Short mmCIF file of C-alpha atoms in Angstrom, two decimals:
data_model
loop_
_atom_site.label_atom_id
_atom_site.label_comp_id
_atom_site.label_asym_id
_atom_site.label_seq_id
_atom_site.Cartn_x
_atom_site.Cartn_y
_atom_site.Cartn_z
CA UNK A 710 -25.95 -80.27 39.39
CA UNK A 711 -24.31 -83.28 41.16
CA UNK A 712 -23.92 -83.25 44.76
CA UNK A 713 -21.46 -85.63 46.15
CA UNK A 714 -22.95 -87.52 48.70
CA UNK A 715 -20.05 -88.95 51.46
CA UNK A 716 -20.35 -91.10 54.59
CA UNK A 717 -20.92 -89.94 57.92
CA UNK A 718 -18.32 -86.93 59.07
CA UNK A 719 -16.94 -86.72 55.55
CA UNK A 720 -17.28 -83.29 54.18
CA UNK A 721 -19.75 -82.65 51.17
CA UNK A 722 -18.74 -80.90 47.75
CA UNK A 723 -21.04 -80.02 44.93
CA UNK A 724 -19.97 -79.94 41.36
CA UNK A 725 -22.37 -77.51 39.81
CA UNK A 726 -21.36 -78.48 36.06
CA UNK A 727 -19.73 -81.64 33.97
CA UNK A 728 -17.33 -79.13 32.73
CA UNK A 729 -16.13 -77.37 35.95
CA UNK A 730 -12.75 -78.24 37.30
CA UNK A 731 -13.51 -77.41 40.74
CA UNK A 732 -16.17 -78.00 43.19
CA UNK A 733 -17.80 -76.03 45.94
CA UNK A 734 -17.68 -77.14 49.80
CA UNK A 735 -21.08 -77.62 51.22
CA UNK A 736 -19.03 -78.06 55.18
CA UNK A 737 -15.37 -77.23 55.64
CA UNK A 738 -13.00 -79.49 54.22
CA UNK A 739 -10.10 -79.68 56.36
CA UNK A 740 -6.75 -80.50 55.48
CA UNK A 741 -6.25 -84.32 54.68
CA UNK A 742 -9.97 -84.79 54.52
CA UNK A 743 -11.35 -86.73 51.39
CA UNK A 744 -14.28 -85.45 49.09
CA UNK A 745 -15.26 -86.25 45.55
CA UNK A 746 -12.57 -88.76 45.73
CA UNK A 747 -9.88 -85.90 46.02
CA UNK A 748 -7.95 -85.38 49.18
CA UNK A 749 -7.62 -81.73 50.39
CA UNK A 750 -4.12 -80.17 50.51
CA UNK A 751 -5.18 -77.11 52.75
CA UNK A 752 -8.40 -76.22 54.81
CA UNK A 753 -11.11 -75.19 52.38
CA UNK A 754 -13.97 -73.32 54.35
CA UNK A 755 -17.47 -73.79 53.22
CA UNK A 756 -18.80 -71.93 50.18
CA UNK A 757 -15.45 -71.82 49.26
CA UNK A 758 -13.79 -73.80 46.05
CA UNK A 759 -11.66 -76.83 45.58
CA UNK A 760 -9.67 -78.13 42.36
CA UNK A 761 -10.52 -81.54 41.60
CA UNK A 762 -8.08 -81.61 38.44
CA UNK A 763 -4.69 -80.26 37.72
CA UNK A 764 -4.84 -76.36 36.92
CA UNK A 765 -2.12 -75.20 34.75
CA UNK A 766 -0.70 -71.19 35.23
CA UNK A 767 -3.06 -69.57 32.95
CA UNK A 768 -5.41 -71.67 32.10
CA UNK A 769 -9.51 -70.64 32.76
CA UNK A 770 -11.32 -71.80 36.44
CA UNK A 771 -14.62 -73.08 35.63
CA UNK A 772 -17.67 -72.94 37.76
CA UNK A 773 -21.27 -72.85 36.64
CA UNK A 774 -19.50 -74.55 33.12
CA UNK A 775 -18.06 -70.82 32.59
CA UNK A 776 -14.80 -69.05 33.41
CA UNK A 777 -14.43 -67.28 36.42
CA UNK A 778 -10.88 -66.71 36.40
CA UNK A 779 -7.41 -67.87 35.26
CA UNK A 780 -4.87 -69.68 37.32
CA UNK A 781 -1.80 -67.49 38.45
CA UNK A 782 0.05 -70.29 39.62
CA UNK A 783 0.12 -74.27 38.90
CA UNK A 784 -3.41 -75.61 41.21
CA UNK A 785 -3.25 -79.45 42.07
CA UNK A 786 -6.05 -81.42 42.97
CA UNK A 787 -7.28 -80.92 46.29
CA UNK A 788 -6.16 -77.17 46.41
CA UNK A 789 -7.91 -74.49 47.78
CA UNK A 790 -8.85 -72.20 45.07
CA UNK A 791 -9.04 -68.35 45.65
CA UNK A 792 -7.33 -65.13 45.43
CA UNK A 793 -4.05 -66.61 46.24
CA UNK A 794 -3.69 -68.40 43.34
CA UNK A 795 -6.65 -67.19 41.10
CA UNK A 796 -6.31 -63.98 38.84
CA UNK A 797 -8.67 -62.19 36.04
CA UNK A 798 -8.00 -60.86 32.83
CA UNK A 799 -9.90 -59.84 30.04
CA UNK A 800 -11.01 -62.86 27.59
CA UNK A 801 -13.23 -63.41 24.50
CA UNK A 802 -16.85 -63.88 24.82
CA UNK A 803 -19.04 -64.95 22.39
CA UNK A 804 -22.34 -62.36 22.50
CA UNK A 805 -24.01 -64.88 20.52
CA UNK A 806 -27.06 -62.26 20.22
CA UNK A 807 -30.38 -63.40 20.22
CA UNK A 808 -29.24 -67.44 20.02
CA UNK A 809 -31.54 -68.23 23.12
CA UNK A 810 -34.13 -65.79 22.49
CA UNK A 811 -37.74 -67.47 21.89
CA UNK A 812 -41.29 -66.11 22.17
CA UNK A 813 -42.55 -66.20 25.56
CA UNK A 814 -45.95 -68.12 26.23
CA UNK A 815 -48.14 -65.68 28.48
CA UNK A 816 -50.94 -67.24 30.22
CA UNK A 817 -54.39 -65.94 29.02
CA UNK A 818 -55.69 -63.24 31.44
CA UNK A 819 -58.68 -65.56 32.97
CA UNK A 820 -55.72 -67.95 34.15
CA UNK A 821 -53.09 -65.45 35.83
CA UNK A 822 -52.32 -65.35 39.30
CA UNK A 823 -53.72 -61.96 41.09
CA UNK A 824 -52.80 -59.95 43.75
CA UNK A 825 -54.79 -57.47 46.18
CA UNK A 826 -53.05 -53.80 45.27
CA UNK A 827 -54.39 -50.29 44.73
CA UNK A 828 -55.93 -49.32 41.19
CA UNK A 829 -54.54 -45.92 40.49
CA UNK A 830 -56.57 -43.29 38.50
CA UNK A 831 -53.75 -43.58 35.36
CA UNK A 832 -54.44 -47.40 35.62
CA UNK A 833 -51.24 -48.42 37.22
CA UNK A 834 -51.35 -50.86 40.08
CA UNK A 835 -49.53 -50.27 43.39
CA UNK A 836 -48.79 -52.82 46.05
CA UNK A 837 -48.92 -50.07 48.84
CA UNK A 838 -50.12 -46.77 49.55
CA UNK A 839 -48.19 -44.29 50.58
CA UNK A 840 -47.74 -40.33 50.87
CA UNK A 841 -44.29 -39.64 50.00
CA UNK A 842 -42.44 -36.15 50.78
CA UNK A 843 -39.90 -35.55 48.11
CA UNK A 844 -37.48 -32.79 48.10
CA UNK A 845 -35.79 -30.73 45.32
CA UNK A 846 -32.30 -30.16 47.39
CA UNK A 847 -30.52 -31.60 50.39
CA UNK A 848 -31.65 -28.03 52.13
CA UNK A 849 -34.56 -29.22 52.44
CA UNK A 850 -34.16 -32.77 53.77
CA UNK A 851 -34.82 -31.67 57.53
CA UNK A 852 -37.95 -29.94 56.85
CA UNK A 853 -39.09 -32.89 54.93
CA UNK A 854 -38.30 -35.63 57.71
CA UNK A 855 -40.00 -33.07 60.46
CA UNK A 856 -43.21 -33.52 58.22
CA UNK A 857 -43.23 -37.14 58.32
CA UNK A 858 -42.37 -37.53 61.95
CA UNK A 859 -44.94 -35.13 63.18
CA UNK A 860 -48.06 -37.11 61.18
CA UNK A 861 -46.65 -40.52 61.93
CA UNK A 862 -46.09 -39.59 65.88
CA UNK A 863 -49.67 -37.56 65.74
CA UNK A 864 -51.46 -40.91 65.44
CA UNK A 865 -53.77 -39.22 62.95
CA UNK A 866 -53.05 -42.33 60.25
CA UNK A 867 -54.90 -45.03 62.67
CA UNK A 868 -57.90 -43.08 61.18
CA UNK A 869 -56.95 -44.06 57.92
CA UNK A 870 -56.54 -47.60 57.62
CA UNK A 871 -55.70 -47.46 53.71
CA UNK A 872 -52.89 -45.46 54.04
CA UNK A 873 -49.51 -47.58 54.74
CA UNK A 874 -47.59 -44.19 55.84
CA UNK A 875 -45.91 -41.18 55.20
CA UNK A 876 -42.26 -41.07 54.05
CA UNK A 877 -39.51 -38.48 53.74
CA UNK A 878 -37.78 -39.26 50.40
CA UNK A 879 -34.44 -37.15 50.58
CA UNK A 880 -31.60 -36.95 48.38
CA UNK A 881 -28.28 -35.34 48.80
CA UNK A 882 -27.98 -33.16 45.76
CA UNK A 883 -30.05 -30.83 43.72
CA UNK A 884 -27.46 -27.56 43.76
CA UNK A 885 -24.40 -26.41 42.15
CA UNK A 886 -25.32 -28.59 38.72
CA UNK A 887 -26.05 -27.51 35.08
CA UNK A 888 -29.83 -27.84 34.57
CA UNK A 889 -28.79 -28.97 30.92
CA UNK A 890 -26.61 -31.79 32.35
CA UNK A 891 -26.81 -35.72 32.55
CA UNK A 892 -26.37 -35.21 36.57
CA UNK A 893 -29.83 -32.83 36.56
CA UNK A 894 -31.61 -35.21 34.08
CA UNK A 895 -31.03 -37.99 36.04
CA UNK A 896 -32.35 -36.34 39.29
CA UNK A 897 -35.23 -35.13 37.51
CA UNK A 898 -36.00 -38.62 35.96
CA UNK A 899 -35.20 -40.17 39.45
CA UNK A 900 -37.91 -37.39 40.93
CA UNK A 901 -40.47 -37.90 38.55
CA UNK A 902 -40.15 -41.63 39.13
CA UNK A 903 -40.98 -41.65 42.46
CA UNK A 904 -43.85 -38.89 42.36
CA UNK A 905 -45.50 -41.70 40.11
CA UNK A 906 -44.29 -44.75 41.53
CA UNK A 907 -48.01 -46.46 41.64
CA UNK A 908 -47.47 -47.35 45.55
CA UNK A 909 -47.54 -43.25 45.85
CA UNK A 910 -50.99 -42.15 46.81
CA UNK A 911 -50.07 -38.55 47.23
CA UNK A 912 -46.84 -36.43 47.35
CA UNK A 913 -45.47 -33.11 48.84
CA UNK A 914 -42.35 -31.94 47.31
CA UNK A 915 -40.28 -29.64 49.18
CA UNK A 916 -37.66 -27.23 48.33
CA UNK A 917 -35.29 -24.49 49.68
CA UNK A 918 -36.24 -22.02 46.68
CA UNK A 919 -33.01 -21.03 45.45
CA UNK A 920 -31.59 -24.20 44.13
CA UNK A 921 -30.31 -25.30 40.67
CA UNK A 922 -33.37 -27.98 40.52
CA UNK A 923 -36.02 -25.73 40.32
CA UNK A 924 -39.72 -27.03 41.36
CA UNK A 925 -41.35 -24.85 38.77
CA UNK A 926 -39.23 -26.17 35.80
CA UNK A 927 -39.56 -29.55 37.09
CA UNK A 928 -43.33 -29.17 37.26
CA UNK A 929 -42.86 -27.78 33.42
CA UNK A 930 -41.13 -30.44 32.30
CA UNK A 931 -43.53 -33.17 33.32
CA UNK A 932 -46.71 -30.93 32.47
CA UNK A 933 -47.79 -31.18 36.21
CA UNK A 934 -50.11 -29.04 38.06
CA UNK A 935 -50.92 -28.95 41.85
CA UNK A 936 -53.67 -31.08 42.85
CA UNK A 937 -55.50 -32.84 46.09
CA UNK A 938 -52.65 -35.32 45.83
CA UNK A 939 -49.82 -33.24 44.50
CA UNK A 940 -48.58 -30.45 46.13
CA UNK A 941 -44.89 -28.42 46.08
CA UNK A 942 -43.53 -25.57 48.46
CA UNK A 943 -40.36 -23.98 49.35
CA UNK A 944 -38.56 -22.93 52.75
CA UNK A 945 -37.75 -19.52 51.14
CA UNK A 946 -41.33 -18.70 50.05
CA UNK A 947 -43.32 -19.86 53.05
CA UNK A 948 -40.89 -18.10 55.52
CA UNK A 949 -38.72 -20.85 57.52
CA UNK A 950 -38.51 -24.05 58.11
CA UNK A 951 -41.12 -24.30 61.00
CA UNK A 952 -43.62 -22.31 58.67
CA UNK A 953 -42.77 -25.03 55.95
CA UNK A 954 -43.15 -27.96 58.46
CA UNK A 955 -46.39 -26.48 59.47
CA UNK A 956 -47.77 -25.88 55.67
CA UNK A 957 -46.28 -29.51 54.79
CA UNK A 958 -48.28 -31.02 57.56
CA UNK A 959 -51.28 -29.07 56.78
CA UNK A 960 -51.01 -30.31 53.16
CA UNK A 961 -50.54 -34.18 54.15
CA UNK A 962 -53.58 -33.88 56.61
CA UNK A 963 -55.69 -32.69 53.65
CA UNK A 964 -54.59 -35.47 51.41
CA UNK A 965 -55.16 -38.18 53.83
CA UNK A 966 -59.37 -38.49 53.01
CA UNK A 967 -58.47 -38.72 48.82
CA UNK A 968 -55.28 -41.28 49.26
CA UNK A 969 -57.36 -43.46 52.00
CA UNK A 970 -60.28 -43.40 49.59
CA UNK A 971 -58.49 -46.09 47.27
CA UNK A 972 -58.76 -49.55 48.31
CA UNK A 973 -57.26 -52.83 47.61
CA UNK A 974 -58.65 -54.69 44.55
CA UNK A 975 -58.00 -57.87 42.82
CA UNK A 976 -55.35 -57.34 40.04
CA UNK A 977 -53.88 -59.22 37.81
CA UNK A 978 -50.29 -60.52 38.45
CA UNK A 979 -49.47 -58.88 34.89
CA UNK A 980 -49.23 -55.63 36.49
CA UNK A 981 -46.24 -56.71 39.13
CA UNK A 982 -42.97 -54.97 38.18
CA UNK A 983 -40.48 -56.82 40.31
CA UNK A 984 -36.87 -55.23 41.30
CA UNK A 985 -34.29 -57.75 41.63
CA UNK A 986 -31.24 -57.16 43.97
CA UNK A 987 -28.65 -59.25 45.83
CA UNK A 988 -26.41 -58.18 48.87
CA UNK A 989 -24.06 -59.63 51.02
CA UNK A 990 -23.34 -62.44 48.80
CA UNK A 991 -21.39 -65.58 49.35
CA UNK A 992 -20.38 -68.98 47.73
CA UNK A 993 -24.14 -70.37 47.82
CA UNK A 994 -26.01 -67.31 46.63
CA UNK A 995 -25.41 -68.35 43.06
CA UNK A 996 -26.65 -72.06 43.89
CA UNK A 997 -29.36 -71.16 46.13
CA UNK A 998 -31.45 -68.14 46.46
CA UNK A 999 -30.52 -66.24 43.16
CA UNK A 1000 -31.59 -69.18 40.86
CA UNK A 1001 -34.60 -69.69 43.40
CA UNK A 1002 -35.50 -66.69 42.53
CA UNK A 1003 -34.96 -66.48 38.86
CA UNK A 1004 -37.48 -69.43 38.74
CA UNK A 1005 -39.93 -67.33 40.06
CA UNK A 1006 -39.05 -64.61 37.63
CA UNK A 1007 -39.63 -66.95 35.13
CA UNK A 1008 -42.96 -67.67 36.78
CA UNK A 1009 -43.98 -64.27 36.81
CA UNK A 1010 -43.00 -63.50 33.32
CA UNK A 1011 -45.49 -66.49 32.06
CA UNK A 1012 -48.21 -64.76 34.33
CA UNK A 1013 -47.42 -61.61 32.06
CA UNK A 1014 -45.25 -59.52 34.68
CA UNK A 1015 -42.15 -57.51 34.50
CA UNK A 1016 -38.82 -58.60 36.50
CA UNK A 1017 -35.75 -55.58 36.39
CA UNK A 1018 -32.34 -56.83 36.36
CA UNK A 1019 -29.76 -54.48 37.46
CA UNK A 1020 -26.15 -53.64 39.15
CA UNK A 1021 -24.06 -53.48 36.03
CA UNK A 1022 -20.81 -54.04 37.37
CA UNK A 1023 -22.41 -57.24 39.14
CA UNK A 1024 -23.31 -58.90 35.88
CA UNK A 1025 -19.92 -57.99 34.37
CA UNK A 1026 -18.49 -61.08 32.88
CA UNK A 1027 -21.95 -62.81 32.40
CA UNK A 1028 -23.06 -60.43 30.12
CA UNK A 1029 -22.83 -62.75 27.08
CA UNK A 1030 -25.38 -65.31 28.67
CA UNK A 1031 -27.79 -62.20 28.60
CA UNK A 1032 -27.12 -61.09 24.93
CA UNK A 1033 -27.83 -65.06 24.16
CA UNK A 1034 -31.61 -64.15 25.29
CA UNK A 1035 -31.90 -60.78 23.64
CA UNK A 1036 -35.05 -60.31 22.01
CA UNK A 1037 -33.01 -58.16 19.33
CA UNK A 1038 -29.65 -57.49 18.17
CA UNK A 1039 -30.56 -53.93 19.16
CA UNK A 1040 -31.33 -55.03 22.72
CA UNK A 1041 -27.95 -57.14 23.15
CA UNK A 1042 -25.68 -54.34 21.67
CA UNK A 1043 -27.36 -51.52 24.25
CA UNK A 1044 -26.39 -53.74 27.03
CA UNK A 1045 -22.89 -54.49 25.76
CA UNK A 1046 -22.45 -50.78 25.18
CA UNK A 1047 -23.38 -50.46 28.67
CA UNK A 1048 -20.55 -52.73 29.82
CA UNK A 1049 -18.11 -50.89 27.64
CA UNK A 1050 -18.93 -47.72 28.98
CA UNK A 1051 -18.18 -48.80 32.42
CA UNK A 1052 -14.84 -50.36 31.47
CA UNK A 1053 -13.83 -47.03 30.30
CA UNK A 1054 -15.43 -45.39 33.34
CA UNK A 1055 -13.18 -47.36 35.69
CA UNK A 1056 -10.07 -47.37 33.57
CA UNK A 1057 -10.32 -43.36 33.18
CA UNK A 1058 -10.78 -43.40 37.09
CA UNK A 1059 -7.61 -45.91 37.73
CA UNK A 1060 -10.09 -48.45 38.96
CA UNK A 1061 -10.63 -52.07 37.97
CA UNK A 1062 -14.16 -53.74 37.46
CA UNK A 1063 -12.90 -56.74 39.59
CA UNK A 1064 -12.50 -54.61 42.62
CA UNK A 1065 -16.51 -55.13 42.97
CA UNK A 1066 -16.31 -58.44 45.45
CA UNK A 1067 -16.15 -56.77 48.65
CA UNK A 1068 -14.26 -58.33 51.67
CA UNK A 1069 -17.59 -60.08 53.16
CA UNK A 1070 -18.04 -61.86 49.74
CA UNK A 1071 -14.50 -63.19 49.46
CA UNK A 1072 -14.98 -64.20 52.92
CA UNK A 1073 -17.96 -66.47 52.05
CA UNK A 1074 -16.09 -67.90 48.81
CA UNK A 1075 -16.30 -65.76 46.00
CA UNK A 1076 -12.94 -64.77 44.78
CA UNK A 1077 -13.62 -62.74 41.32
CA UNK A 1078 -16.27 -60.33 39.93
CA UNK A 1079 -17.06 -63.05 36.81
CA UNK A 1080 -17.89 -65.61 39.71
CA UNK A 1081 -20.28 -63.28 41.34
CA UNK A 1082 -21.74 -62.17 38.19
CA UNK A 1083 -22.78 -65.48 37.25
CA UNK A 1084 -24.45 -66.10 40.06
CA UNK A 1085 -25.93 -62.42 40.47
CA UNK A 1086 -27.24 -63.04 36.95
CA UNK A 1087 -29.07 -66.08 37.85
CA UNK A 1088 -31.83 -63.93 39.39
CA UNK A 1089 -32.78 -62.87 35.88
CA UNK A 1090 -34.17 -66.67 35.35
CA UNK A 1091 -33.98 -67.70 31.68
CA UNK A 1092 -36.77 -65.74 29.78
CA UNK A 1093 -36.29 -63.69 26.67
CA UNK A 1094 -34.37 -60.31 27.47
CA UNK A 1095 -36.83 -57.59 26.02
CA UNK A 1096 -35.26 -54.17 26.87
CA UNK A 1097 -32.48 -52.52 28.37
CA UNK A 1098 -33.12 -49.13 30.10
CA UNK A 1099 -30.84 -46.06 31.29
CA UNK A 1100 -30.91 -45.48 35.30
CA UNK A 1101 -34.74 -44.57 36.34
CA UNK A 1102 -36.04 -44.79 33.14
CA UNK A 1103 -39.57 -45.84 33.19
CA UNK A 1104 -39.71 -49.31 32.29
CA UNK A 1105 -42.57 -50.24 29.93
CA UNK A 1106 -41.81 -53.24 28.24
CA UNK A 1107 -43.00 -56.66 29.92
CA UNK A 1108 -40.95 -59.59 30.29
CA UNK A 1109 -37.45 -59.74 31.55
CA UNK A 1110 -35.68 -56.40 31.19
CA UNK A 1111 -32.32 -54.88 32.56
CA UNK A 1112 -31.67 -51.46 34.00
CA UNK A 1113 -28.15 -49.82 33.96
CA UNK A 1114 -27.55 -49.23 37.93
CA UNK A 1115 -24.28 -48.99 39.84
CA UNK A 1116 -23.95 -51.95 42.23
CA UNK A 1117 -24.06 -50.19 45.48
CA UNK A 1118 -27.94 -51.64 46.46
CA UNK A 1119 -29.50 -48.53 47.79
CA UNK A 1120 -28.66 -46.36 44.82
CA UNK A 1121 -29.59 -49.43 42.42
CA UNK A 1122 -32.98 -50.02 43.99
CA UNK A 1123 -33.65 -46.50 43.92
CA UNK A 1124 -33.24 -46.72 39.95
CA UNK A 1125 -35.42 -49.49 40.00
CA UNK A 1126 -38.29 -48.09 42.15
CA UNK A 1127 -38.29 -44.70 39.60
CA UNK A 1128 -38.72 -47.14 36.93
CA UNK A 1129 -41.90 -48.08 38.43
CA UNK A 1130 -40.85 -51.33 40.29
CA UNK A 1131 -44.08 -51.97 42.78
CA UNK A 1132 -42.31 -54.81 44.40
CA UNK A 1133 -38.58 -55.89 45.38
CA UNK A 1134 -36.96 -59.25 46.34
CA UNK A 1135 -33.56 -58.95 47.56
CA UNK A 1136 -31.34 -62.20 47.92
CA UNK A 1137 -28.28 -62.23 50.49
CA UNK A 1138 -25.91 -64.81 51.70
CA UNK A 1139 -24.41 -63.25 54.88
CA UNK A 1140 -26.72 -60.95 55.61
CA UNK A 1141 -28.49 -57.09 54.27
CA UNK A 1142 -30.46 -54.80 56.21
CA UNK A 1143 -31.65 -52.71 53.52
CA UNK A 1144 -35.15 -51.85 53.10
CA UNK A 1145 -37.20 -49.71 50.92
CA UNK A 1146 -40.30 -47.55 50.72
CA UNK A 1147 -42.48 -47.41 49.21
CA UNK A 1148 -41.30 -50.47 47.11
CA UNK A 1149 -41.65 -53.05 49.89
CA UNK A 1150 -37.88 -55.24 49.81
CA UNK A 1151 -38.60 -59.20 50.50
CA UNK A 1152 -35.55 -60.82 51.67
CA UNK A 1153 -34.53 -64.36 50.49
#
C-alpha cells in the first residue's frame, strides 16, 4: 500500500495495489486540486475513488488489485469513480482451490495466550455467564420478557456476582411451519445452539403449548431432560401468562446458586470462538478496521483458536480469494455451492447480488458489492480455510472457518452465536448500534 504524501493543504490519496487504476481519497479532493500527480475533474469525497489512468468503457476497475466493477462509460484520469460511471456484471473468477493453503503453525499449549473464563461441565469455555430465557414461539415472547424484567429489577442478582444477567431471547416464528421442513430444522438448530452456547449458565424455555415447534419434540431431538440449569414450561399448561411468569421467575431463582457457583478461571485462548461481523461499512473499512481484525484473527489461529467469517452476500465477488485458502477442494467447493445457491435465490426472486451495498455504504465510498466484499473478507485474515458450515451449525473445526448466513448483521450474528461463538468483534465505518447477548460484541 502506497500513501501519497502531499504538501500542506494538498489532499492525500492512497493507492492500495500497484495494479490499481484508482486511488482512495484520504481527504476531500476538490475539483481542480492535484493529488497523485492527477488533477481532479470533479469533487471526490473522502473515502471515495479517483481514476489515475484512462479507463475505457467496459474495462475493469481495480482496487486491492482485484476487479470491483467495470466502466459503463469512458473514465478519464481525475474522474470521480462511483455509481454514475461504474457497473457490475458477472466475470470469470479463478477459484484455484487450495493454491494458498498451508499447514498452520500452532503454538504449544504452554506458550498460548489465556483468558479468564467460565469452564462448563461439558468441557467448553465461556466468556460470560448468563441465564437465558428462550422461546419456542413468538406467542411466549412477552411472558419471557416479563420474567427477565422481574428478575433484573428485583436486585437479586446483586447477591450472585458471578452471573452476568438474565436475558430474554425471543424469536418471531415457531408456528405454522412444517416440522419436517428446512425452516423448522433451522429454528431447532438455532435454539439448541443458544441453549448450549458456553456463555449460558442456565436456560428456561417457554412456549405457548399448541405451536408447531413443540418443546417435547425439541427435547427428544437433542436427548435433553430437565435439570437444575434447564427448565421448560408452556403458558397453556401453566395456566396463563401471569402464572407462567411467576413459574419462570421461580425457576430462575432456583437456578441462581448453581449458575453462580461457576467462577472465572484461566483458560487457553485456543478455546475462544470468535464471530466476525462488519456493518455500516465505508470506503475506509476495507483498509483499516477489517484488515486489522484480520491480523488479530491470524494471531488467534496461531494460538489455536477459531474465527467464523459469515455474511455470504458480503463475500460475493471475493469468494475466489477464500477458495485459494481452502484446506481441501471439498471445503472450497462447498463455499462455491453456497454462492451459487445465493445467485439462484436472488435470480428467482427478481433481485440481484449487487443490491447489497446500502445507501450509507455508498455515501461512504463503496460502489459495488465486489468492492464491499473484498473489504469484508479482509476480516478473515490470511490463514487456511478449514471448514464451511450451514447457518447455526455447531462449529467444531479449529482455525479459520466460514458460516453461511444472510448479510443482515443481527441475523448473521445469531447464526454464529448458535454455532458456539463466545466472543464477537464487529467492525464499523459509519457506526453501528448492534449489541449481543449472551456473546459480547466488541466494536472496532
